[in-house]
Coordinates of C-alpha atoms in Angstrom, one line a residue:
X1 CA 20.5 -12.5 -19.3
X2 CA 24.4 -12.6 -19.5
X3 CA 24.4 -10.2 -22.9
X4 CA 22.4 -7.7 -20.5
X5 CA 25.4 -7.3 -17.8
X6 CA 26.0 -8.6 -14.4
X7 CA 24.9 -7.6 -11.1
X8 CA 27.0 -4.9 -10.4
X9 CA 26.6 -3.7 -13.9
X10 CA 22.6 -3.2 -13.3
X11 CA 23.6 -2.0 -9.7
X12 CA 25.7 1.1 -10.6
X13 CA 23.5 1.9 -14.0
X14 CA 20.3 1.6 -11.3
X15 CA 21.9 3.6 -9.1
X16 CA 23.4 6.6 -11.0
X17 CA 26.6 6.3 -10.1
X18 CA 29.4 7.0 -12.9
X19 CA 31.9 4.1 -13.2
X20 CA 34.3 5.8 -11.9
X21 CA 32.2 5.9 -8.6
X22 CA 32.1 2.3 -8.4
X23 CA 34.3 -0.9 -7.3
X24 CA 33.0 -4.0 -7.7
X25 CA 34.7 -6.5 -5.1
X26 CA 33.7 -10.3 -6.4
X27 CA 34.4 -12.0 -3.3
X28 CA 33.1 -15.2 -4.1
X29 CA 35.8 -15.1 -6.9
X30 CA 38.5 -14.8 -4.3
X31 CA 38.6 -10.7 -4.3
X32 CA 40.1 -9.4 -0.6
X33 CA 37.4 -7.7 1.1
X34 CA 38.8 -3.5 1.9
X35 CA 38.6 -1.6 4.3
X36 CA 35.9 1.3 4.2
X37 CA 38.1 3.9 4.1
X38 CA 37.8 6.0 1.0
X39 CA 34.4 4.6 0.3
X40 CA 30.9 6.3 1.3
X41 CA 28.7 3.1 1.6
X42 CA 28.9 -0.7 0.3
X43 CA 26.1 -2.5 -1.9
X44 CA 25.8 -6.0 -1.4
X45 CA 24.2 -7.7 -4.3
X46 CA 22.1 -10.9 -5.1
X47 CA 23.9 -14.3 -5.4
X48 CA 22.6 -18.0 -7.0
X49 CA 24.4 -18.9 -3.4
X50 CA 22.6 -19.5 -0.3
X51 CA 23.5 -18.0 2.7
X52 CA 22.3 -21.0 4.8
X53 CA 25.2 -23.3 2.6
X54 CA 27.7 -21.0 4.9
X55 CA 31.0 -21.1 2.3
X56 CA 33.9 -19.3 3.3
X57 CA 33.7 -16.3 1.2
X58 CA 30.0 -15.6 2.8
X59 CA 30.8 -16.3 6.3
X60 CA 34.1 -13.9 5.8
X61 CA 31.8 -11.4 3.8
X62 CA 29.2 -11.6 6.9
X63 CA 32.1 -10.8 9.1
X64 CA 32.9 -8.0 7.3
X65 CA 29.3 -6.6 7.4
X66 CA 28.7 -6.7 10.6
X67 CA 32.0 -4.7 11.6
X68 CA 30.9 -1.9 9.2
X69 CA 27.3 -1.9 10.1
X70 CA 28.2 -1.8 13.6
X71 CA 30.5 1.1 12.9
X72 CA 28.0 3.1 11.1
X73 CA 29.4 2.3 7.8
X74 CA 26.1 2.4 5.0
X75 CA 25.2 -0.9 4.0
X76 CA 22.3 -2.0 1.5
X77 CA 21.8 -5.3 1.1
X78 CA 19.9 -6.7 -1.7
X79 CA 18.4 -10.2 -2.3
X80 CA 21.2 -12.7 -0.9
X81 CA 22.8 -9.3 0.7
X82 CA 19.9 -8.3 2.3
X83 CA 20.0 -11.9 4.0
X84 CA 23.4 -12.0 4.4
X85 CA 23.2 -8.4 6.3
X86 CA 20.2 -10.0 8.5
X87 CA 22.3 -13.4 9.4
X88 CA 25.5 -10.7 9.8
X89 CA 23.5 -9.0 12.6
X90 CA 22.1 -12.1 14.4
X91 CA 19.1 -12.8 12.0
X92 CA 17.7 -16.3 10.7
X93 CA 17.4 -16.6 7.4
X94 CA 15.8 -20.1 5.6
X95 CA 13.5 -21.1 3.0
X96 CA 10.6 -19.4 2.7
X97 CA 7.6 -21.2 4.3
X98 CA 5.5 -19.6 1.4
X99 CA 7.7 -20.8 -1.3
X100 CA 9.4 -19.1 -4.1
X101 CA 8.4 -15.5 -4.8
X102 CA 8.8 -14.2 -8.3
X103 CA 8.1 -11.8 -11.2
X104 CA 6.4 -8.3 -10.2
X105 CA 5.0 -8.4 -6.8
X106 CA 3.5 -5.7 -4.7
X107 CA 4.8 -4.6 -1.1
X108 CA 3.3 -2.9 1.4
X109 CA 5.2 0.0 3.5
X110 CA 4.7 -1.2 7.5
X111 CA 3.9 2.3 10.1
X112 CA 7.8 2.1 11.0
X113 CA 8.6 3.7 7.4
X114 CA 7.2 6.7 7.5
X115 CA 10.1 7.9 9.2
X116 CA 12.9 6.3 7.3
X117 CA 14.9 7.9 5.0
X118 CA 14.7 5.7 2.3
X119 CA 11.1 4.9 2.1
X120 CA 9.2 7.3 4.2
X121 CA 8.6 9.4 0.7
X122 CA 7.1 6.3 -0.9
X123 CA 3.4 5.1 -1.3
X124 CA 2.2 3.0 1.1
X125 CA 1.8 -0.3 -1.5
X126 CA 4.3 -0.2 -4.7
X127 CA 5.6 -3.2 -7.1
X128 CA 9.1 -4.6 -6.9
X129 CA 10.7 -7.3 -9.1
X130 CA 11.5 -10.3 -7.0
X131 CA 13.2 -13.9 -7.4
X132 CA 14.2 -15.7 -4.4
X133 CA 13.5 -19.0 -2.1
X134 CA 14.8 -17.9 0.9
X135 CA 13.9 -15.2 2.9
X136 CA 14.7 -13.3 6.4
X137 CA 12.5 -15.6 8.6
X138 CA 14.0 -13.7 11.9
X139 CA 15.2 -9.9 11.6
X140 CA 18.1 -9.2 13.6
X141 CA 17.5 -7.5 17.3
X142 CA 16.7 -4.1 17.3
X143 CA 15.9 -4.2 13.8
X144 CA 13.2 -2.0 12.3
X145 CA 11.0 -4.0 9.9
X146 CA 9.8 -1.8 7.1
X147 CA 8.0 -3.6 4.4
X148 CA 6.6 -7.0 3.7
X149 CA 4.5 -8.9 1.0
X150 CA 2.0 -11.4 0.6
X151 CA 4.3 -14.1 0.6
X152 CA 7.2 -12.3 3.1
X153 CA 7.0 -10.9 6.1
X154 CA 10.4 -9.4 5.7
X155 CA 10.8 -7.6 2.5
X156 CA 13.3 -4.9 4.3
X157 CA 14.7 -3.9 7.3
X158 CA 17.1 -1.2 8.6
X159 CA 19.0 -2.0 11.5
X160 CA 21.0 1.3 13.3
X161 CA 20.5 4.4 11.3
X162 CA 22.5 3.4 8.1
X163 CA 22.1 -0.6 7.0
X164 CA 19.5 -1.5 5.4
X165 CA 18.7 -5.0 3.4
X166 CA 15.9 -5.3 0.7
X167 CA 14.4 -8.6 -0.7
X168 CA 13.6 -7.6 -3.6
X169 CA 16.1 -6.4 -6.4
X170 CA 15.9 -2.5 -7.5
X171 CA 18.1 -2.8 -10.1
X172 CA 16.1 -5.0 -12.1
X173 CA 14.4 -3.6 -15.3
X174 CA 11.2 -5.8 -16.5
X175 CA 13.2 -7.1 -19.2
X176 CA 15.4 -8.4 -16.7
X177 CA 12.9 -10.1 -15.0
X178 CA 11.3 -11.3 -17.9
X179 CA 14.7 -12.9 -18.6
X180 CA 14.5 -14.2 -14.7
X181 CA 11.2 -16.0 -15.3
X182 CA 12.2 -17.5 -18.8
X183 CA 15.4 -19.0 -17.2
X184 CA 13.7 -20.5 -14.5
X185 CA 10.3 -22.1 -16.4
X186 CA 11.5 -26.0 -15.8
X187 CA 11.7 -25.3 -12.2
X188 CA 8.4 -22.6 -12.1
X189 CA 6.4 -25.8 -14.1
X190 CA 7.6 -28.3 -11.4
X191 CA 6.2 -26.1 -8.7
X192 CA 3.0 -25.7 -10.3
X193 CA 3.7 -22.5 -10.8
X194 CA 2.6 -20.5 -14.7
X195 CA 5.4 -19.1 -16.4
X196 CA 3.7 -17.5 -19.1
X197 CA 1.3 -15.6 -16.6
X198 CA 4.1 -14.8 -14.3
X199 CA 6.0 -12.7 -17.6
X200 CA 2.7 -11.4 -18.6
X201 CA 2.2 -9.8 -15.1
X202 CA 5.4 -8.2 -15.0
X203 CA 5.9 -4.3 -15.2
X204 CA 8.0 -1.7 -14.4
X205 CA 8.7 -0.9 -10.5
X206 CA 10.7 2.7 -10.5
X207 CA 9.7 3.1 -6.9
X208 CA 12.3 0.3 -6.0
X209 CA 15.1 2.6 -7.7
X210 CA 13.8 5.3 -5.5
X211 CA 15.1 3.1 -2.6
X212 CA 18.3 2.2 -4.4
X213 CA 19.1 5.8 -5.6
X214 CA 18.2 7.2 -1.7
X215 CA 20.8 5.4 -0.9
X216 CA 23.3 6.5 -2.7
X217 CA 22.3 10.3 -1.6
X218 CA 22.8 9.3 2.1
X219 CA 25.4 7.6 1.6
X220 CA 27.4 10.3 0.0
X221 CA 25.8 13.3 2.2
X222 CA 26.8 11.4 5.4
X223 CA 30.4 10.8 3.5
X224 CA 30.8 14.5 3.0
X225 CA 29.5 15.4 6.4
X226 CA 32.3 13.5 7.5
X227 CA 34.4 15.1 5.9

């Protein structure tokens, strides 16, 4: 996985954005979170953290969310952000009573987002690549709840009219994933789980870049409406 990029690398490429579009703040490494001036949104990314262990640099980062979301500021969460964004707000987030959820899974669009503007163009059941064992078990108040899964009621939510969280990771290619399941085969064996059937199933899932890339449109349209 590592001689494919990090995180932020898949996020940006995902995205569209040119580099020099793009700051990566690697808080967990001791970067000082800025302020949201000169920026038109934040992406929060996955993390092999929990968000239930509460270290500093997540509690601070929650903080911080939470005062921008509140604000208005656009916020998209993804995997361990889109968690942290729900715990942020006044969410619960655990383990997932279901149990890990991996490889190429399909989600199903709930009624709410047919009016949202990052999913309402989508079909109403699309795949995603996903890897994670906790989820959003509680979506913050006043939260919209726009997608879920067999295994998770709370595949995404938007709370206010600009932060949104995803469980599942749109920047994510299905060799990424592949690369996911391989990594993790000791611990999908123990859990009874089938590796080998798990990388079979997987497949590409543009319609989660949809999400990621809408995004980035309203996050910059809203930025120059602003002026």
């Amino acid at each position: 996985m590592r001689r494919h990029g990090t995180f932020p690398h898949w996020i940006r490429v995902a995205s569209g954005l040119p580099r020099d579009r793009a700051v990566t703040i690697n808080v967990q490494a001791g970067d000082t979170l800025p302020t949201t001036e000169g920026f038109a949104g934040v992406i929060v990314t996955g993390s092999d953290a929990m968000v239930t262990e509460r270290h500093d640099w997540s509690e601070a980062t929650a903080a911080w969310l939470a005062d921008a979301a509140r604000a208005g500021f656009p916020v998209f969460g993804i995997c361990y952000g889109h968690q942290l964004l729900a715990h942020a707000l006044g969410g619960e987030v655990g383990n997932n009573p279901a149990g890990r959820e991996m490889g190429t899974q399909e989600i199903e669009l709930l009624p709410a987002a047919a009016a949202d503007a990052l999913f309402a163009p989508l079909p109403e059941r699309f795949p995603v690549q996903l890897t994670h064992e906790q989820s959003v078990l509680r979506a913050p108040d006043g939260a919209t709840v726009l997608a879920r899964s067999a295994l998770d009621a709370c595949q995404s939510f938007r709370w206010g009219d600009n932060a949104w969280g995803v469980q599942f990771h749109p920047e994510l290619s299905a060799t990424h994933m592949r690369g996911y399941i391989q990594a993790r085969k000791v611990a999908l064996q123990r859990e009874g789980l089938d590796p080998a059937a798990m990388a079979a199933g997987v497949a590409a899932a543009p319609e989660g870049r949809r999400v990621l890339r809408r995004f980035v449109h309203h996050a910059t349209a809203l930025s120059r409406s602003r002026g």
